[in-house]
Tab-separated table of C-alpha atoms in Angstrom:
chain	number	residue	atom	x	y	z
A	1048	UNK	CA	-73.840	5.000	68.785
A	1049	UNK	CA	-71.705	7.332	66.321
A	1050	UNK	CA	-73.649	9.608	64.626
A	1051	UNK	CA	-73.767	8.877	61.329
A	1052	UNK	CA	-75.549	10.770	58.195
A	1053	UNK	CA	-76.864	8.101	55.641
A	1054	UNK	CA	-75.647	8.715	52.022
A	1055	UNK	CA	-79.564	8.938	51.268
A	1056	UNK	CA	-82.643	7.185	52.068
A	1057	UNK	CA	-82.897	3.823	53.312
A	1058	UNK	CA	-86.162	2.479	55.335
A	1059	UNK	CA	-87.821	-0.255	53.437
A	1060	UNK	CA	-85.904	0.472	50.653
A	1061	UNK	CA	-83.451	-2.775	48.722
A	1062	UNK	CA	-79.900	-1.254	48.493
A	1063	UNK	CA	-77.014	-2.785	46.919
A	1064	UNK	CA	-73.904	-1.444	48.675
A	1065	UNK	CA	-70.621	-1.231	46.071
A	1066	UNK	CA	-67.188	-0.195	47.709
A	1067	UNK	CA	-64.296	-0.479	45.967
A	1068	UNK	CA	-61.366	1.268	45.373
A	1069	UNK	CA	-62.050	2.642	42.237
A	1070	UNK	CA	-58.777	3.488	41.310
A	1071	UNK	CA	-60.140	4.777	38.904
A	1072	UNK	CA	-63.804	3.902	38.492
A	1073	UNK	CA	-64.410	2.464	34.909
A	1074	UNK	CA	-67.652	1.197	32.614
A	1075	UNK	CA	-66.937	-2.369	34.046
A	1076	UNK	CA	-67.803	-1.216	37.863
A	1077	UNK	CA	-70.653	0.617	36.042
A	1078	UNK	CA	-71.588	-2.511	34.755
A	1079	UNK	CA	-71.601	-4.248	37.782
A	1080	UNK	CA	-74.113	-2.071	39.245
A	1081	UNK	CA	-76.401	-1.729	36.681
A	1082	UNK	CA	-76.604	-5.591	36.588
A	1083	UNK	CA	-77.085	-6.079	40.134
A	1084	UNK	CA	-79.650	-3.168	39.963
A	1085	UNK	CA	-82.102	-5.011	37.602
A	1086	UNK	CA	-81.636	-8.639	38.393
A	1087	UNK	CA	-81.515	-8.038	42.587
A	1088	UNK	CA	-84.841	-4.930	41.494
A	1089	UNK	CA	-82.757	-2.965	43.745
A	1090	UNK	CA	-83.730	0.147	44.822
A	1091	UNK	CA	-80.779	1.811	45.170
A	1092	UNK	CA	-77.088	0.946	44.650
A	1093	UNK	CA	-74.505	3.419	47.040
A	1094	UNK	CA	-71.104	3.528	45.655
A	1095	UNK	CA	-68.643	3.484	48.813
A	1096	UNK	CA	-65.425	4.594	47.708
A	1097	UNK	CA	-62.896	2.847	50.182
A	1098	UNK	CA	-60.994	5.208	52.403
A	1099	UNK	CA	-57.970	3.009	51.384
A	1100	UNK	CA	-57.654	-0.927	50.724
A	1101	UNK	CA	-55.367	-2.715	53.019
A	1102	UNK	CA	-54.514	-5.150	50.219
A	1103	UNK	CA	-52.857	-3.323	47.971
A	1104	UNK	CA	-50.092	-0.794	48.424
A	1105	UNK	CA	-50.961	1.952	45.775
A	1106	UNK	CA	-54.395	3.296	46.409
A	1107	UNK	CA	-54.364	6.690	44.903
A	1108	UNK	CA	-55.807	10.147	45.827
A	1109	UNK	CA	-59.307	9.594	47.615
A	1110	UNK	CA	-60.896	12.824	46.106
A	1111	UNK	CA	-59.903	11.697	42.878
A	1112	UNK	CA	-61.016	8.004	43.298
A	1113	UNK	CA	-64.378	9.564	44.254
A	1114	UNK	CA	-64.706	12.007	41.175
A	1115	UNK	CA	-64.283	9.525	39.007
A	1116	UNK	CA	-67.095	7.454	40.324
A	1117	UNK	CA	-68.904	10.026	40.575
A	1118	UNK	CA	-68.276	10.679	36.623
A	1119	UNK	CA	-68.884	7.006	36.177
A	1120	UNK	CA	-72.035	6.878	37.473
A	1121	UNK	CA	-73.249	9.969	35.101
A	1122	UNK	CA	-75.461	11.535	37.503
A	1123	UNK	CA	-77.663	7.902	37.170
A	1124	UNK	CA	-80.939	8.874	39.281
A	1125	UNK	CA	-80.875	5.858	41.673
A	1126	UNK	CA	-76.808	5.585	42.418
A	1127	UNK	CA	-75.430	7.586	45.193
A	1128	UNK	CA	-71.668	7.535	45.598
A	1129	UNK	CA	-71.004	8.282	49.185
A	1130	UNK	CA	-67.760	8.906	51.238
A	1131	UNK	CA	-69.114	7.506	54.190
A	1132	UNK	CA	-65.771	4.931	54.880
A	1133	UNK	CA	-63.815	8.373	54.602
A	1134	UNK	CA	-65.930	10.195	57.427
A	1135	UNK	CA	-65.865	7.556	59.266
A	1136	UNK	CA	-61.758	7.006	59.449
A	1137	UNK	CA	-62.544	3.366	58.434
A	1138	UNK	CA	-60.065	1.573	56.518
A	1139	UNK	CA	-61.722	-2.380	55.934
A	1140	UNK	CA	-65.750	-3.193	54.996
A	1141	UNK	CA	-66.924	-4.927	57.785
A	1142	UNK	CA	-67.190	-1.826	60.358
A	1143	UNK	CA	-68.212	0.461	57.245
A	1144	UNK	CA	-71.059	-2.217	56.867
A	1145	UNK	CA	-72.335	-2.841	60.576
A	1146	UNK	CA	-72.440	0.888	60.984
A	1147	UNK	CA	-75.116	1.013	57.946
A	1148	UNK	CA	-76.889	-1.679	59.490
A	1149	UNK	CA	-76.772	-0.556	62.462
A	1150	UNK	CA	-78.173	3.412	61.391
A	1151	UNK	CA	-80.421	1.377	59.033
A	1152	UNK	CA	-81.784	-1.270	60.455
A	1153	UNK	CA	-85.025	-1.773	58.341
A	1154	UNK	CA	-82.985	-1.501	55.064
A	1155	UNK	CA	-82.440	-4.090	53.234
A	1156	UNK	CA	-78.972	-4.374	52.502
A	1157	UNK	CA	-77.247	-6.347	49.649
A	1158	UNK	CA	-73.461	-6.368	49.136
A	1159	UNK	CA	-72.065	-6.406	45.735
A	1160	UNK	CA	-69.013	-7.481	44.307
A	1161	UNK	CA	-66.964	-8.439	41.023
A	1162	UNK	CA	-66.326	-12.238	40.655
A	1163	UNK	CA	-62.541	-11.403	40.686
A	1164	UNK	CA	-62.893	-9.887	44.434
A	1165	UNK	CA	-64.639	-12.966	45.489
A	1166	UNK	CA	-61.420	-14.888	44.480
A	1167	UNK	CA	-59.938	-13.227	46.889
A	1168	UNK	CA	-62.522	-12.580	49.383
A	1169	UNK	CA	-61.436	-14.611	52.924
A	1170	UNK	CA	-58.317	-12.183	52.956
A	1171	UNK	CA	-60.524	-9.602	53.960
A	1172	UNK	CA	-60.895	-9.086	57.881
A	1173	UNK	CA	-63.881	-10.525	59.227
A	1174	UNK	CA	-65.095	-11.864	56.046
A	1175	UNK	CA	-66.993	-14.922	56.952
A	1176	UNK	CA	-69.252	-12.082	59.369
A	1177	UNK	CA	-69.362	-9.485	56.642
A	1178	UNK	CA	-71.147	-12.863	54.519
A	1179	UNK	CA	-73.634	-13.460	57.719
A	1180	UNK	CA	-74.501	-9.794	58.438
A	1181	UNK	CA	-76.211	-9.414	54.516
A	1182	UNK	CA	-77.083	-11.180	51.877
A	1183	UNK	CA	-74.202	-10.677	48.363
A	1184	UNK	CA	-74.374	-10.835	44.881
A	1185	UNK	CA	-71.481	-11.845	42.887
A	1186	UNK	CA	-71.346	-10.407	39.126
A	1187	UNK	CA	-69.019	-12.184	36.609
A	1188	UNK	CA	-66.254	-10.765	35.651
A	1189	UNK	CA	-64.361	-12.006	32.655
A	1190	UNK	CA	-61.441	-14.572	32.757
A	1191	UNK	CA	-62.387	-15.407	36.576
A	1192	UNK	CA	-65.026	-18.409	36.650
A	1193	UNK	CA	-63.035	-21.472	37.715
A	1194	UNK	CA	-61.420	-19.179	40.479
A	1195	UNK	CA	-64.350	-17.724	41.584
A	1196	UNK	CA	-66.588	-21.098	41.679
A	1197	UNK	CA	-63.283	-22.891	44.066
A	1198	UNK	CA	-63.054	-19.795	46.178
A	1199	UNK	CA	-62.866	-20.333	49.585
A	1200	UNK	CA	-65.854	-18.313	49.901
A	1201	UNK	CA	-68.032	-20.274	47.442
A	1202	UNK	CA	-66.722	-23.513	48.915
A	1203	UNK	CA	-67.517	-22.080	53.182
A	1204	UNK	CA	-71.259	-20.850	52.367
A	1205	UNK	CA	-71.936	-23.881	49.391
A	1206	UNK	CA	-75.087	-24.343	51.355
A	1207	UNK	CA	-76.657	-20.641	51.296
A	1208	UNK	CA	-75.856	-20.026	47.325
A	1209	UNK	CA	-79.481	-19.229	45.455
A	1210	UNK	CA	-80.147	-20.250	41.893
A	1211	UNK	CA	-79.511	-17.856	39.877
A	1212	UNK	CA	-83.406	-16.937	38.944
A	1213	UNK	CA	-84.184	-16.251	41.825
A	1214	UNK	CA	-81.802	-13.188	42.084
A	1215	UNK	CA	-85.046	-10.882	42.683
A	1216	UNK	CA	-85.360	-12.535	46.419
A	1217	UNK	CA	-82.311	-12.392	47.454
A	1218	UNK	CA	-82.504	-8.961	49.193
A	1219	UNK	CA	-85.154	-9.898	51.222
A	1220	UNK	CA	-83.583	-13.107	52.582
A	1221	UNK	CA	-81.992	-13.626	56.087
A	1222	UNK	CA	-77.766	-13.839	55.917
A	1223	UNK	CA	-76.066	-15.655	54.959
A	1224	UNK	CA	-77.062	-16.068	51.375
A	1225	UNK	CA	-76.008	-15.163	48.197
A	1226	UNK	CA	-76.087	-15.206	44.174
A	1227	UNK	CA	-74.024	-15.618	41.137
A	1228	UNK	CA	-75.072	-13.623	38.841
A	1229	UNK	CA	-74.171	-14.244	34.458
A	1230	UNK	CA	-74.382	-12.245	31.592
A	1231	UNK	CA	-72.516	-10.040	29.423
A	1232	UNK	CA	-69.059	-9.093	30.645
A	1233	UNK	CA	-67.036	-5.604	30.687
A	1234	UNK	CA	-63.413	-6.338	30.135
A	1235	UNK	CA	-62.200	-3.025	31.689
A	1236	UNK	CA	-59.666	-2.559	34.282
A	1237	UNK	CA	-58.399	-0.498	36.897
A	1238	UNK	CA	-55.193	-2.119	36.647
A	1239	UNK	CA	-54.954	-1.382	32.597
A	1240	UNK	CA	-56.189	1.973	32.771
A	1241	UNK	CA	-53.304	3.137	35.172
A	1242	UNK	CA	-51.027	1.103	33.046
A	1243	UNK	CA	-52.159	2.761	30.275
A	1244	UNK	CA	-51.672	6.165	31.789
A	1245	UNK	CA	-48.138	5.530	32.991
């Protein structure tokens, strides 16, 4: 097994694992975690800033993609924004993720993502094994609810969705399972921000 150096503790401990892009990171991915931090009482939440994203073709400078998570998160006491993907010369989530579980193996593990990446979510490789190796929460993002509810995602695992209050259990269930998770939205964007820069 590679040697790998964990972005901080993780025995017994719930951690909600965010990657993204984060090109650049904004209040609405701050958002996301914070949400998924009290409803899922995680632990933890480690930011992993994606080495690149085979989806789209612009994916800007990693160091900078990292700083500005790291300004995002404002030093929070319990978020850890790691560049794990980047030391390990991975470029999609599912061998980022089985390497965790794998150096972790009595962490519990919840992945984390915007209801506008779970549109999307059975282009990624290996998808349908990323959803049976941990348990993910899906926060709402605005403008995306019919999309997200007839994803192909939502429609494959129908069967393992939670209700809603019971978010607080999910990171001790078995995969696959996961959660939608309401409330109030952010409406910022990656995409507007670097639109608004250029």
């Amino acid at each position: 097994m590679r040697p790998v150096r964990l972005p901080g503790p993780a025995k017994g401990l719930r951690i909600g694992l965010f990657g993204g892009s984060f090109n650049p990171a904004h209040t609405g991915h701050l958002h996301l975690a914070e949400t998924a931090m009290k409803r899922l009482r995680l632990d933890w939440v480690w930011w992993i800033v994606a080495r690149g994203n085979p989806l789209k073709s612009d994916h800007g400078d990693f160091n900078a993609r990292l700083a500005s998570a790291e300004a995002i998160t404002g030093h929070h006491p319990r978020m850890i924004v790691t560049d794990i993907e980047q030391q390990l010369g991975y470029s999609y989530s599912w061998p980022t993720l089985l390497t965790l579980v794998s150096h972790a193996p009595e962490a519990d593990f919840v992945w984390l993502m915007g209801a506008d990446n779970m549109v999307g979510f059975h282009h990624w490789r290996r998808w349908r094994d990323i959803a049976r190796l941990m348990p993910i929460a899906i926060v709402a993002r605005p403008g995306v609810g019919p999309g997200a509810r007839n994803s192909k995602f939502a429609r494959t695992f129908v069967k393992d969705r939670i209700p809603e209050a019971n978010a607080p259990l999910l990171p001790d269930l078995a995969a696959p399972a996961w959660v939608y998770l309401t409330g109030p939205l952010d409406p910022s964007s990656s995409t507007a921000i670097r639109e608004g820069r250029a």
